[in-house]
Coordinates of C-alpha atoms in Angstrom, one line a residue:
X249 CA -20.2 2.2 -18.5
X250 CA -20.4 4.2 -15.3
X251 CA -21.0 3.5 -11.7
X252 CA -21.8 5.8 -8.8
X253 CA -22.5 5.1 -5.2
X254 CA -23.7 7.6 -2.6
X255 CA -22.0 7.5 0.8
X256 CA -22.0 9.3 4.0
X257 CA -19.1 11.6 4.9
X258 CA -17.8 8.9 7.4
X259 CA -18.0 6.3 4.7
X260 CA -16.1 8.6 2.3
X261 CA -13.2 8.8 4.7
X262 CA -13.2 5.0 5.0
X263 CA -13.4 4.6 1.3
X264 CA -10.1 6.6 0.9
X265 CA -8.4 3.5 2.3
X266 CA -10.4 1.1 0.1
X267 CA -9.4 3.0 -3.0
X268 CA -5.8 3.4 -2.1
X269 CA -5.2 -0.1 -0.8
X270 CA -6.1 -2.8 -3.3
X271 CA -6.8 -6.3 -2.1
X272 CA -6.3 -9.6 -3.8
X273 CA -3.8 -12.3 -4.7
X274 CA -3.2 -11.4 -8.4
X275 CA 0.0 -9.7 -7.7
X276 CA 3.6 -9.7 -9.0
X277 CA 4.3 -12.5 -11.5
X278 CA 7.3 -13.6 -9.4
X279 CA 5.4 -14.0 -6.2
X280 CA 6.7 -16.9 -4.1
X281 CA 9.8 -17.7 -6.3
X282 CA 12.3 -17.2 -3.5
X283 CA 10.1 -19.1 -1.0
X284 CA 9.9 -22.1 -3.4
X285 CA 13.7 -22.1 -3.7
X286 CA 14.2 -22.4 0.0
X287 CA 11.4 -24.9 0.4
X288 CA 8.9 -22.6 2.1
X289 CA 5.2 -22.6 1.1
X290 CA 3.7 -19.6 -0.7
X291 CA 2.7 -17.1 1.9
X292 CA -0.9 -17.0 3.1
X293 CA -0.8 -13.2 3.4
X294 CA -1.5 -11.6 0.0
X295 CA 0.4 -8.4 1.0
X296 CA 4.0 -9.6 1.8
X297 CA 5.0 -9.5 -1.9
X298 CA 2.8 -6.6 -2.9
X299 CA 5.2 -4.1 -4.6
X300 CA 3.0 -1.6 -6.3
X301 CA 2.0 1.9 -5.0
X302 CA -0.8 1.7 -2.4
X303 CA -1.0 5.2 -1.0
X304 CA -1.9 8.6 -2.4
X305 CA 0.3 11.3 -0.8
X306 CA -0.5 15.1 -1.0
X307 CA 2.0 17.9 -1.2
X308 CA 3.2 21.2 -2.6
X309 CA 6.2 21.2 -5.0
X310 CA 6.4 25.0 -5.6
X311 CA 6.7 27.0 -2.4
X312 CA 8.5 30.2 -1.4
X313 CA 9.6 31.5 2.0
X314 CA 11.3 34.7 3.3
X315 CA 14.5 33.5 1.6
X316 CA 13.1 34.5 -1.8
X317 CA 13.7 38.1 -2.7
X318 CA 10.1 38.5 -4.0
X319 CA 8.9 37.3 -0.7
X320 CA 11.2 38.4 2.1
X321 CA 11.8 41.8 0.6
X322 CA 8.1 42.7 0.7
X323 CA 7.0 41.6 4.1
X324 CA 7.2 37.8 4.5
X325 CA 9.1 37.1 7.7
X326 CA 8.3 33.4 7.8
X327 CA 11.2 31.1 7.4
X328 CA 11.1 27.6 5.9
X329 CA 10.6 26.3 9.5
X330 CA 7.1 27.9 9.4
X331 CA 6.4 26.3 6.0
X332 CA 7.2 22.8 7.2
X333 CA 5.5 23.2 10.6
X334 CA 2.2 24.3 8.9
X335 CA 2.5 21.5 6.3
X336 CA 2.9 18.9 9.1
X337 CA -0.3 20.1 10.8
X338 CA 0.9 22.6 13.4
X339 CA -0.6 26.0 14.0
X340 CA 1.5 28.9 12.8
X341 CA 1.2 32.7 12.6
X342 CA 0.8 34.6 9.3
X343 CA 2.7 37.8 8.5
X344 CA -0.1 39.9 9.9
X345 CA -0.3 37.9 13.1
X346 CA -3.3 35.7 12.2
X347 CA -3.5 32.1 13.4
X348 CA -3.3 29.5 10.6
X349 CA -3.8 25.7 10.5
X350 CA -4.6 23.2 7.8
X351 CA -7.7 21.0 7.9
X352 CA -5.4 18.0 7.6
X353 CA -1.6 17.8 7.4
X354 CA 0.1 17.5 4.1
X355 CA 2.3 14.4 3.4
X356 CA 5.2 16.3 1.8
X357 CA 6.6 19.7 0.9
X358 CA 9.3 21.0 -1.3
X359 CA 10.6 24.5 -0.4
X360 CA 11.7 26.0 -3.7
X361 CA 13.1 29.5 -3.0
X362 CA 14.6 31.4 -5.9
X363 CA 18.2 30.5 -6.5
X364 CA 18.9 34.1 -7.6
X365 CA 19.8 36.3 -4.6
X366 CA 18.9 33.4 -2.4
X367 CA 18.7 34.6 1.2
X368 CA 19.5 38.2 0.4
X369 CA 16.3 39.3 2.0
X370 CA 17.2 37.5 5.2
X371 CA 20.6 39.2 5.3
X372 CA 19.0 42.6 4.8
X373 CA 16.5 41.9 7.6
X374 CA 19.4 41.1 9.8
X375 CA 21.3 44.2 8.7
X376 CA 24.2 42.0 7.6
X377 CA 27.4 44.2 7.9
X378 CA 29.1 42.7 4.8
X379 CA 26.1 43.3 2.6
X380 CA 25.4 46.8 4.0
X381 CA 29.0 47.7 3.3
X382 CA 28.2 47.6 -0.4
X383 CA 26.4 50.4 -2.2
X384 CA 23.8 48.1 -3.6
X385 CA 23.2 46.6 -0.1
X386 CA 22.6 50.1 1.3
X387 CA 20.2 50.8 -1.6
X388 CA 18.3 47.6 -1.1
X389 CA 18.1 48.0 2.7
X390 CA 16.7 51.5 2.4
X391 CA 14.0 50.5 -0.1
X392 CA 13.1 47.4 2.0
X393 CA 12.6 49.6 5.1
X394 CA 10.7 52.2 3.0
X395 CA 7.2 52.1 1.7
X396 CA 5.7 48.9 0.2
X397 CA 5.8 50.6 -3.2
X398 CA 9.5 51.2 -2.9
X399 CA 10.2 47.6 -1.8
X400 CA 8.2 46.2 -4.7
X401 CA 10.0 48.4 -7.2
X402 CA 13.3 47.1 -5.9
X403 CA 12.0 43.5 -6.3
X404 CA 11.0 44.3 -9.9
X405 CA 14.5 45.7 -10.5
X406 CA 16.1 42.6 -9.0
X407 CA 13.9 40.3 -11.1
X408 CA 15.1 42.2 -14.2
X409 CA 18.6 41.2 -13.1
X410 CA 17.5 37.6 -13.7
X411 CA 16.8 38.6 -17.3
X412 CA 20.2 40.3 -17.9
X413 CA 22.0 37.5 -16.1
X414 CA 24.2 40.0 -14.3
X415 CA 23.8 40.1 -10.5
X416 CA 24.5 43.3 -8.6
X417 CA 25.6 41.4 -5.6
X418 CA 27.3 38.0 -5.6
X419 CA 29.2 36.1 -2.9
X420 CA 29.6 32.3 -3.2
X421 CA 30.3 32.1 0.6
X422 CA 26.9 33.7 1.3
X423 CA 25.2 31.4 -1.1
X424 CA 26.9 28.4 0.4
X425 CA 25.9 29.4 3.9
X426 CA 22.3 29.9 3.0
X427 CA 22.0 26.8 0.9
X428 CA 23.5 24.6 3.6
X429 CA 20.9 26.1 6.0
X430 CA 18.1 25.4 3.6
X431 CA 19.2 21.8 3.3
X432 CA 19.6 21.4 7.1
X433 CA 16.1 22.8 7.7
X434 CA 14.6 20.2 5.3
X435 CA 16.6 17.5 7.1
X436 CA 15.3 18.6 10.4
X437 CA 11.6 18.2 9.3
X438 CA 12.1 15.1 7.1
X439 CA 10.6 12.1 8.9
X440 CA 10.6 9.0 6.6
X441 CA 7.3 7.3 6.8
X442 CA 5.4 10.2 8.3
X443 CA 6.3 13.5 6.6
X444 CA 8.8 14.1 3.7
X445 CA 10.7 17.3 3.2
X446 CA 12.4 17.2 -0.2
X447 CA 15.3 19.4 -1.2
X448 CA 14.7 21.8 -4.0
X449 CA 14.8 25.4 -5.4
X450 CA 13.5 27.5 -8.3
X451 CA 15.7 28.4 -11.3
X452 CA 14.1 31.7 -12.3
X453 CA 15.1 32.6 -15.8
X454 CA 13.1 35.1 -17.8
X455 CA 13.5 35.4 -21.6
X456 CA 15.8 38.2 -22.8
X457 CA 14.1 38.6 -26.2
X458 CA 17.4 38.1 -28.1
X459 CA 17.0 34.6 -29.5
X460 CA 14.1 35.3 -31.9
X461 CA 11.6 33.3 -29.9
X462 CA 9.6 36.2 -28.5
X463 CA 9.7 39.4 -26.4
X464 CA 11.8 39.8 -23.2
X465 CA 10.0 39.1 -19.9
X466 CA 8.4 35.7 -20.5
X467 CA 8.4 33.4 -17.5
X468 CA 10.5 30.3 -18.1
X469 CA 11.1 29.3 -14.5
X470 CA 11.7 25.7 -13.5
X471 CA 11.4 24.1 -10.1
X472 CA 14.4 21.8 -9.4
X473 CA 13.9 18.8 -7.1
X474 CA 16.5 16.4 -5.7
X475 CA 15.8 12.8 -4.7
X476 CA 18.7 13.0 -2.2
X477 CA 19.6 14.1 1.2
X478 CA 22.3 16.4 2.5
X479 CA 25.3 14.1 1.8
X480 CA 24.7 14.6 -2.0
X481 CA 22.8 17.8 -2.2
X482 CA 25.4 19.8 -0.3
X483 CA 28.0 18.9 -2.9
X484 CA 26.6 21.5 -5.2
X485 CA 25.1 25.0 -5.2
X486 CA 21.8 25.9 -6.9
X487 CA 22.2 26.7 -10.6
X488 CA 20.7 30.1 -11.1
X489 CA 19.8 32.4 -14.0
X490 CA 23.0 34.2 -13.2
X491 CA 24.9 31.1 -14.2
X492 CA 22.8 30.9 -17.3
X493 CA 19.3 31.7 -18.5
X494 CA 19.4 28.8 -21.0
X495 CA 17.4 25.7 -20.0
X496 CA 19.9 23.5 -21.8
X497 CA 22.6 24.7 -19.5
X498 CA 20.3 23.8 -16.6
X499 CA 20.1 20.3 -18.0
X500 CA 23.8 20.1 -18.2
X501 CA 24.1 21.1 -14.5
X502 CA 21.6 18.4 -13.7
X503 CA 23.6 15.8 -15.6
X504 CA 26.8 16.9 -13.9
X505 CA 25.1 16.6 -10.5
X506 CA 24.0 13.0 -11.2
X507 CA 27.5 12.1 -12.5
X508 CA 29.3 13.8 -9.5
X509 CA 27.1 12.5 -6.7
X510 CA 25.3 9.4 -8.0
X511 CA 22.1 11.1 -7.0
X512 CA 19.0 12.0 -9.0
X513 CA 17.3 15.3 -10.0
X514 CA 14.4 16.5 -12.1
X515 CA 13.0 19.9 -13.2
X516 CA 9.4 21.0 -13.5
X517 CA 8.4 23.9 -15.8
X518 CA 6.4 26.7 -14.1
X519 CA 2.9 27.4 -15.2
X520 CA 3.1 28.4 -18.9
X521 CA 0.3 30.9 -19.0
X522 CA 2.5 33.9 -18.4
X523 CA 5.3 32.8 -20.8
X524 CA 3.8 34.5 -23.9
X525 CA 4.1 31.3 -26.0
X526 CA 7.7 30.5 -24.9
X527 CA 7.4 27.8 -22.2
X528 CA 6.4 25.0 -24.6
X529 CA 7.6 26.6 -27.9
X530 CA 8.8 24.6 -30.9
X531 CA 11.3 27.3 -32.0
X532 CA 14.4 27.1 -29.9
X533 CA 16.9 30.0 -30.1
X534 CA 15.5 30.9 -33.4
X535 CA 15.7 27.4 -34.9
X536 CA 13.2 24.5 -35.2
X537 CA 13.4 22.0 -32.5
X538 CA 15.7 19.0 -33.0
X539 CA 15.4 15.4 -31.9
X540 CA 18.4 15.8 -29.5
X541 CA 16.7 18.8 -27.8
X542 CA 13.4 16.8 -27.6
X543 CA 15.1 13.8 -26.0
X544 CA 17.0 15.9 -23.4
X545 CA 13.9 17.9 -22.5
X546 CA 11.9 14.7 -22.0
X547 CA 14.8 13.2 -19.9
X548 CA 15.1 16.1 -17.5
X549 CA 11.6 17.5 -17.3
X550 CA 9.0 14.7 -16.8
X551 CA 6.3 16.9 -15.3
X552 CA 4.5 20.2 -16.0
X553 CA 2.8 22.5 -13.5
X554 CA -0.8 22.5 -14.8
X555 CA -2.4 24.7 -12.1
X556 CA -1.3 27.2 -9.5
X557 CA -2.4 30.5 -7.9
X558 CA -1.5 32.5 -11.0
X559 CA -4.2 30.9 -13.1
X560 CA -5.1 27.4 -14.3
X561 CA -3.1 25.9 -17.2
X562 CA -5.0 22.8 -18.2
X563 CA -7.0 24.1 -21.2
X564 CA -8.2 27.4 -22.8
X565 CA -11.6 28.1 -24.3
X566 CA -10.1 29.6 -27.4
X567 CA -8.1 26.3 -28.0
X568 CA -10.9 24.1 -26.8
X569 CA -14.2 25.8 -27.8
X570 CA -16.3 22.7 -27.3
X571 CA -15.1 22.3 -23.7
X572 CA -17.6 24.1 -21.4
X573 CA -15.2 23.6 -18.5
X574 CA -12.1 25.1 -20.2
X575 CA -12.8 28.7 -19.0
X576 CA -11.6 28.1 -15.4
X577 CA -9.5 30.6 -13.4
X578 CA -8.0 31.9 -16.6
X579 CA -5.1 34.5 -16.8
X580 CA -4.8 36.0 -20.3
X581 CA -2.7 38.9 -19.2
X582 CA 0.6 38.6 -21.1
X583 CA 3.7 38.0 -19.1
X584 CA 5.1 39.2 -15.8
X585 CA 6.5 42.4 -17.3
X586 CA 3.2 43.4 -18.9
X587 CA 3.9 42.4 -22.5
X588 CA 0.5 41.7 -24.2
X589 CA -0.9 38.3 -25.0
X590 CA -1.4 37.3 -28.7
X591 CA -3.7 34.5 -29.8
X592 CA -0.9 32.5 -31.4
X593 CA 0.9 32.2 -28.1
X594 CA -1.8 30.2 -26.3
X595 CA -1.1 26.7 -27.8
X596 CA 2.4 26.9 -26.4
X597 CA 1.2 27.7 -22.9
X598 CA -1.5 25.2 -21.9
X599 CA -1.2 21.5 -21.0
X600 CA -3.7 20.0 -23.4
X601 CA -2.4 21.8 -26.5
X602 CA 1.2 21.0 -25.4
X603 CA 0.4 17.3 -25.1
X604 CA -1.1 17.4 -28.6
X605 CA 2.0 19.2 -30.0
X606 CA 4.1 16.6 -28.3
X607 CA 2.7 13.7 -30.1
X608 CA 2.9 15.6 -33.4
X609 CA 6.6 16.4 -32.8
X610 CA 7.2 12.8 -31.9
X611 CA 6.0 11.7 -35.3
X612 CA 8.2 14.4 -36.9
X613 CA 11.3 14.1 -34.9
X614 CA 11.2 10.6 -33.4
X615 CA 11.1 12.0 -29.8
X616 CA 8.3 13.7 -27.7
X617 CA 9.7 16.7 -25.9
X618 CA 6.4 17.3 -24.1
X619 CA 5.6 13.9 -22.7
X620 CA 4.5 15.4 -19.4
X621 CA 2.8 14.2 -16.3
X622 CA 0.6 16.9 -14.6
X623 CA 1.0 18.4 -11.2
X624 CA -0.5 21.3 -9.3
X625 CA 1.3 23.4 -6.7
X626 CA 0.8 26.8 -5.1
X627 CA 3.8 29.1 -6.0
X628 CA 2.8 30.9 -2.7
X629 CA 5.2 33.5 -1.4
X630 CA 4.0 33.6 2.2
X631 CA 5.5 30.3 3.5
X632 CA 2.0 28.8 3.8
X633 CA 0.4 26.2 1.5
X634 CA -3.3 27.1 2.0
X635 CA -5.4 25.9 -0.9
X636 CA -8.9 25.5 0.5
X637 CA -11.2 28.3 -0.4
X638 CA -12.3 29.0 3.2
X639 CA -8.7 28.9 4.4
X640 CA -6.8 30.9 1.7
X641 CA -4.0 33.2 2.9
X642 CA -3.0 34.6 -0.4
X643 CA 0.1 34.5 -2.6
X644 CA 2.0 37.5 -1.3
X645 CA 2.3 39.0 2.2
X646 CA -0.1 41.8 1.3
X647 CA -2.8 39.3 0.6
X648 CA -3.4 38.0 4.1
X649 CA -7.2 37.9 4.8
X650 CA -8.6 41.4 5.2
X651 CA -11.6 43.4 4.1
X652 CA -9.7 45.0 1.3
X653 CA -7.4 42.3 0.0
X654 CA -9.6 41.6 -3.1
X655 CA -9.0 45.2 -4.2
X656 CA -5.2 44.8 -4.3
X657 CA -3.3 45.1 -7.6
X658 CA -1.2 42.1 -8.4
X659 CA 0.2 43.3 -11.8
X660 CA 0.3 46.6 -13.6
X661 CA 1.4 47.5 -17.1
X662 CA 5.0 48.7 -16.7
X663 CA 4.5 51.3 -19.4
X664 CA 0.9 52.7 -18.8
X665 CA 0.4 51.8 -15.2
X666 CA -2.9 50.1 -16.1
X667 CA -4.1 47.4 -13.8
X668 CA -3.6 44.0 -15.5
X669 CA -4.4 41.6 -12.6
X670 CA -6.3 42.3 -9.4
X671 CA -5.8 40.2 -6.3
X672 CA -9.3 38.7 -6.5
X673 CA -8.2 37.0 -9.7
X674 CA -5.7 34.8 -7.8
X675 CA -6.9 31.2 -7.3
X676 CA -6.5 29.1 -4.2
X677 CA -4.6 26.5 -6.1
X678 CA -3.1 23.9 -6.2
X679 CA -1.7 20.6 -4.9
X680 CA 0.2 17.5 -6.3
X681 CA -0.9 14.0 -5.5
X682 CA 1.5 11.1 -5.9
X683 CA 0.8 7.3 -5.8
X684 CA 3.6 5.8 -3.8
X685 CA 4.4 2.8 -1.6
X686 CA 5.7 4.8 1.3
X687 CA 6.2 8.4 2.4
X688 CA 9.9 8.9 1.7
X689 CA 12.0 11.2 -0.4
X690 CA 12.9 8.2 -2.7
X691 CA 9.3 7.0 -3.2
X692 CA 7.8 10.4 -3.9
X693 CA 10.6 11.3 -6.3
X694 CA 10.3 8.0 -8.1
X695 CA 6.5 8.6 -8.5
X696 CA 7.2 12.0 -10.0
X697 CA 9.8 10.5 -12.3
X698 CA 7.5 7.8 -13.6
X699 CA 4.6 10.4 -13.8
X700 CA 2.3 8.5 -11.5
X701 CA 1.0 11.8 -10.2
X702 CA -1.9 14.1 -10.7
X703 CA -2.9 17.8 -10.2
X704 CA -5.6 19.2 -8.0
X705 CA -6.8 22.8 -8.0
X706 CA -6.8 22.7 -4.2
X707 CA -8.9 19.9 -2.7
X708 CA -7.8 16.4 -2.1
X709 CA -10.0 14.1 -4.1
X710 CA -8.6 10.6 -4.8
X711 CA -8.3 9.6 -8.4
X712 CA -6.9 6.4 -10.0
X713 CA -6.8 5.3 -13.7
X714 CA -5.5 2.2 -15.4
X715 CA -5.3 1.6 -19.1
X716 CA -5.1 -1.8 -20.8
X717 CA -6.5 -3.9 -23.6
X718 CA -8.8 -6.4 -21.9
X719 CA -10.3 -4.8 -18.7
X720 CA -13.9 -5.9 -18.3
X721 CA -16.7 -3.6 -17.1
X722 CA -17.2 -5.4 -13.7
X723 CA -13.5 -5.2 -12.8
X724 CA -13.6 -1.6 -11.8
X725 CA -15.8 -2.7 -8.8
X726 CA -13.4 -5.5 -7.7
X727 CA -11.6 -5.1 -4.4
X728 CA -8.3 -6.0 -6.3
X729 CA -8.9 -3.3 -8.8
X730 CA -5.4 -1.9 -8.5
X731 CA -3.7 -5.2 -8.5
X732 CA -5.4 -6.1 -11.8
X733 CA -4.6 -2.7 -13.2
X734 CA -0.9 -3.1 -12.6
X735 CA -0.8 -6.7 -13.6
X736 CA -2.6 -6.3 -17.0
X737 CA -2.3 -2.6 -17.8
X738 CA -0.5 0.7 -16.9
X739 CA -1.3 3.5 -14.5
X740 CA -1.4 7.2 -15.2
X741 CA 1.9 8.2 -16.7
X742 CA 2.3 4.9 -18.5
X743 CA 2.4 3.8 -22.2
X744 CA 0.2 1.5 -24.2
X745 CA 1.8 -0.2 -27.2
X746 CA 1.3 -3.0 -29.7
X747 CA -2.5 -3.0 -29.8
X748 CA -3.8 -6.5 -30.3
X749 CA -5.7 -7.0 -33.5
X750 CA -9.2 -5.7 -33.2
X751 CA -8.7 -4.4 -29.7
X752 CA -9.1 -0.8 -28.3
X753 CA -7.8 0.7 -25.1
X754 CA -10.0 0.1 -22.1
X755 CA -9.8 2.2 -18.9
X756 CA -10.8 1.6 -15.3
X757 CA -11.3 4.8 -13.3
X758 CA -12.1 5.4 -9.6
X759 CA -12.6 8.8 -8.0
X760 CA -13.5 9.7 -4.5
X761 CA -14.3 13.1 -3.1
X762 CA -12.2 14.9 -0.5
X763 CA -13.7 13.7 2.8
X764 CA -13.7 17.3 4.0
X765 CA -14.9 18.7 0.7
X766 CA -17.5 18.7 -2.0
X767 CA -19.2 15.8 -3.9
X768 CA -18.3 15.0 -7.4
X769 CA -20.1 16.2 -10.5
X770 CA -18.5 14.1 -13.2
X771 CA -15.5 12.1 -14.5
X772 CA -14.2 12.8 -18.0
X773 CA -11.6 11.3 -20.3
X774 CA -9.8 13.8 -22.5
X775 CA -8.4 12.2 -25.6
X776 CA -5.9 13.8 -28.0
X777 CA -4.7 12.2 -31.2
X778 CA -2.7 12.7 -34.4
X779 CA -4.4 11.8 -37.7
X780 CA -2.8 10.4 -40.8
X781 CA -2.3 14.0 -42.2
X782 CA -0.3 15.1 -39.2
X783 CA -3.1 17.2 -37.6
X784 CA -4.0 16.9 -33.9
X785 CA -7.4 16.6 -32.5
X786 CA -9.1 16.4 -29.1
X787 CA -12.4 15.1 -27.7
X788 CA -14.0 15.0 -24.3
X789 CA -16.0 12.0 -23.1
X790 CA -18.1 12.1 -20.0
X791 CA -17.6 8.6 -18.5
X792 CA -19.4 8.9 -15.2
X793 CA -21.9 11.6 -14.0
X794 CA -23.8 12.0 -10.8
X795 CA -27.5 12.2 -9.8
X796 CA -28.8 9.8 -12.4
X797 CA -28.1 12.1 -15.4
X798 CA -27.7 10.6 -18.8
X799 CA -24.6 10.5 -21.0
X800 CA -25.7 10.8 -24.7
X801 CA -24.6 8.8 -27.7
X802 CA -22.0 11.5 -28.4
X803 CA -20.3 10.7 -25.0
X804 CA -21.4 13.9 -23.4
X805 CA -23.8 14.8 -20.6
X806 CA -25.6 18.0 -21.5
X807 CA -27.2 18.5 -18.1
X808 CA -25.3 20.6 -15.5
X809 CA -25.1 19.2 -12.0
X810 CA -26.8 22.3 -10.6
X811 CA -25.7 24.2 -7.5
X812 CA -26.4 24.4 -3.8
X813 CA -24.2 27.5 -3.2
X814 CA -25.6 30.3 -1.1
X815 CA -23.1 33.1 -2.0
X816 CA -24.4 35.5 0.7
X817 CA -23.9 32.8 3.4
X818 CA -20.7 31.4 1.7
X819 CA -22.2 27.9 2.1
X820 CA -23.2 24.8 0.2
X821 CA -24.5 21.3 0.8
X822 CA -23.6 17.9 -0.6
X823 CA -27.2 17.2 -1.5
X824 CA -26.2 16.9 -5.1
X825 CA -23.3 15.0 -6.7
X826 CA -21.8 11.8 -5.5
X827 CA -19.1 10.8 -3.0
X828 CA -17.6 8.2 -5.4
X829 CA -17.7 7.8 -9.1
X830 CA -16.3 4.8 -11.0
X831 CA -16.2 4.0 -14.7
X832 CA -15.1 1.5 -17.2
X833 CA -14.6 3.0 -20.7
X834 CA -13.5 1.6 -24.1
X835 CA -12.4 4.1 -26.7
X836 CA -15.1 3.8 -29.4
X837 CA -13.1 5.8 -32.0
X838 CA -9.7 4.1 -31.6
X839 CA -7.4 3.8 -34.7
X840 CA -4.4 1.6 -34.0
X841 CA -2.4 3.6 -36.5
X842 CA -2.8 7.0 -34.7
X843 CA -0.7 8.3 -31.8
X844 CA -3.0 9.3 -28.9
X845 CA -3.0 10.2 -25.2
X846 CA -5.8 10.0 -22.6
X847 CA -6.1 11.7 -19.2
X848 CA -8.8 12.0 -16.7
X849 CA -10.5 15.2 -15.4
X850 CA -12.7 14.9 -12.3
X851 CA -14.9 17.9 -11.5
X852 CA -16.6 18.7 -8.2
X853 CA -20.0 20.3 -7.7
X854 CA -20.0 24.1 -7.3
X855 CA -18.7 25.6 -4.0
X856 CA -18.1 29.1 -2.7
X857 CA -14.9 30.7 -3.8
X858 CA -12.5 32.4 -1.4
X859 CA -13.9 35.7 -2.4
X860 CA -17.3 34.6 -1.2
X861 CA -15.9 33.5 2.2
X862 CA -14.1 37.0 2.4
X863 CA -17.4 38.8 1.7
X864 CA -19.2 36.8 4.4
X865 CA -16.4 37.1 6.9
X866 CA -15.8 40.8 6.6
X867 CA -19.4 41.9 5.7
X868 CA -18.5 43.4 2.4
X869 CA -20.1 43.4 -1.1
X870 CA -17.9 42.3 -3.9
X871 CA -18.1 44.1 -7.3
X872 CA -20.1 42.2 -10.0
X873 CA -16.9 41.2 -11.9
X874 CA -15.6 39.2 -9.0
X875 CA -16.0 35.5 -9.3
X876 CA -17.8 34.0 -6.3
X877 CA -18.1 30.3 -7.0
X878 CA -15.7 27.6 -8.1
X879 CA -15.8 24.0 -9.4
X880 CA -12.5 22.5 -8.2
X881 CA -11.1 19.7 -10.2
X882 CA -8.2 17.2 -10.7
X883 CA -6.2 16.3 -13.8
X884 CA -4.3 13.0 -14.0
X885 CA -1.1 12.5 -15.9
X886 CA -1.9 11.0 -19.3
X887 CA -1.6 7.4 -20.6
X888 CA -0.1 7.5 -24.1
X889 CA -0.7 5.1 -27.0
X890 CA 2.1 4.7 -29.6
X891 CA 1.5 2.6 -32.7

């Protein structure tokens, strides 16, 4: 059953609060126990003992500044201070001197500069005497001050050092100084309750091709995020690919950190679409995955990056041929060193196929290595999180808004020099949303750890889902929708078990458009399951659609929402779609003996892409192959069912 209700833009903004802040008295089971002990009456206010998440918070968990070599070496002069100032809503200046501001502040930011050669670009910019006293320092300084091509070739050579694991410059005192500065800057901007600056970095390993899992050059990066402040984080240095390129060694470092400091830490795999089948592979160091490996991966890596500027990673049309929305901002270009993509690699790169492989491996091994929640983030290298199409400032310093930026070459084949990726193929993506009680490091980290998070390809639509066994159709419209969801079910990232006899999972879903963005086209549930023969399957159900369209008996709406986009004018109207879509859905094909997962995908109506805004702004005509419209979307973390 679906519900939709048109609203004005003002009402949409108000409805954000209604969706995020449930009302009602069906709260925690222990409400009032302490009061009764001391002889006090049960409180009149229904909120004093309300302990579940009430707020959706928006942020970026993959963000680079001038401290990363592949940023500071090629023209980014903006420090982490600029990153935090922009995220908090201040006006900043881009690397080409343009004024930049967000439509609304973010709630949190994790600056995740590469651990490898951390801060070297800053030292070179400052002509650090100790670094310039070395031969390699002189070489790097000369190329950095040379042509853009020379600087980029130096960055490529430095990235190849990540693969070899042998740094050409290493000084623990330098690393300590830079790391302490990074942590201090985050502390400076961290304002509990208002804005959160989490501590983090990126471990940037690249496969070396020696373990039998695939060719050298595949991106296996992880973002590492700490729950803690400087008192704990400063007790360690970032673990880099120079320490080890083996993810298992990273997990050992994380375990040692928690043991040493009493803190908490997690890792998030980078987008898998440029890993050439290695990010979510089942063959580990030439051998089949073991239960021990699966359990440790699940322990340290609760989330996956499902969308970012280098392509969307939710689904692929070759893997999901019946999904008309799977061909979205796709990058099928091999890896970061130009190694070609082969079809077999795809299932080990995309979120949906990885989730399916996870439930299959769980049945075989007794542990699910890929029980991931989904987030989006930018991976920008310009110190600016700008994910709106009309406000996109690119991924690299050379991609600031200009008449020619769409022509730029992002990636060439290292052997032939052939253009593999052009700048226009970059997407203005993405963001992570977390459901939390308060805007603090602890609350945001805890939401990530329990997977009560979702990914957005750039806009800030509000999405909430609960799964249970007895939700009724009218409950999705109740003001205490969330209270009932937590009391009798589980949120995104949760687990359903012990199906009552004759019951099937029921889901309550609410979605609300970005108050500064486009209306919603539809809400879908994507189900994956494992049959009795050990084969995985998937199916898409449209559960709410806009504009009075019909959902057929097969669970699909065959009628497109249409479009209001005027590409030449880079404009659209919200005269189609809905401000809010709600749904109650019961799985009509449920088998209590089959493992399954369910996640929600919410899709907006079409809007102009950043390339259309560039064409209008600069008065240029884009080539026919350039994509000019986009349908932004959100992906929730799954809810799993285990027999």
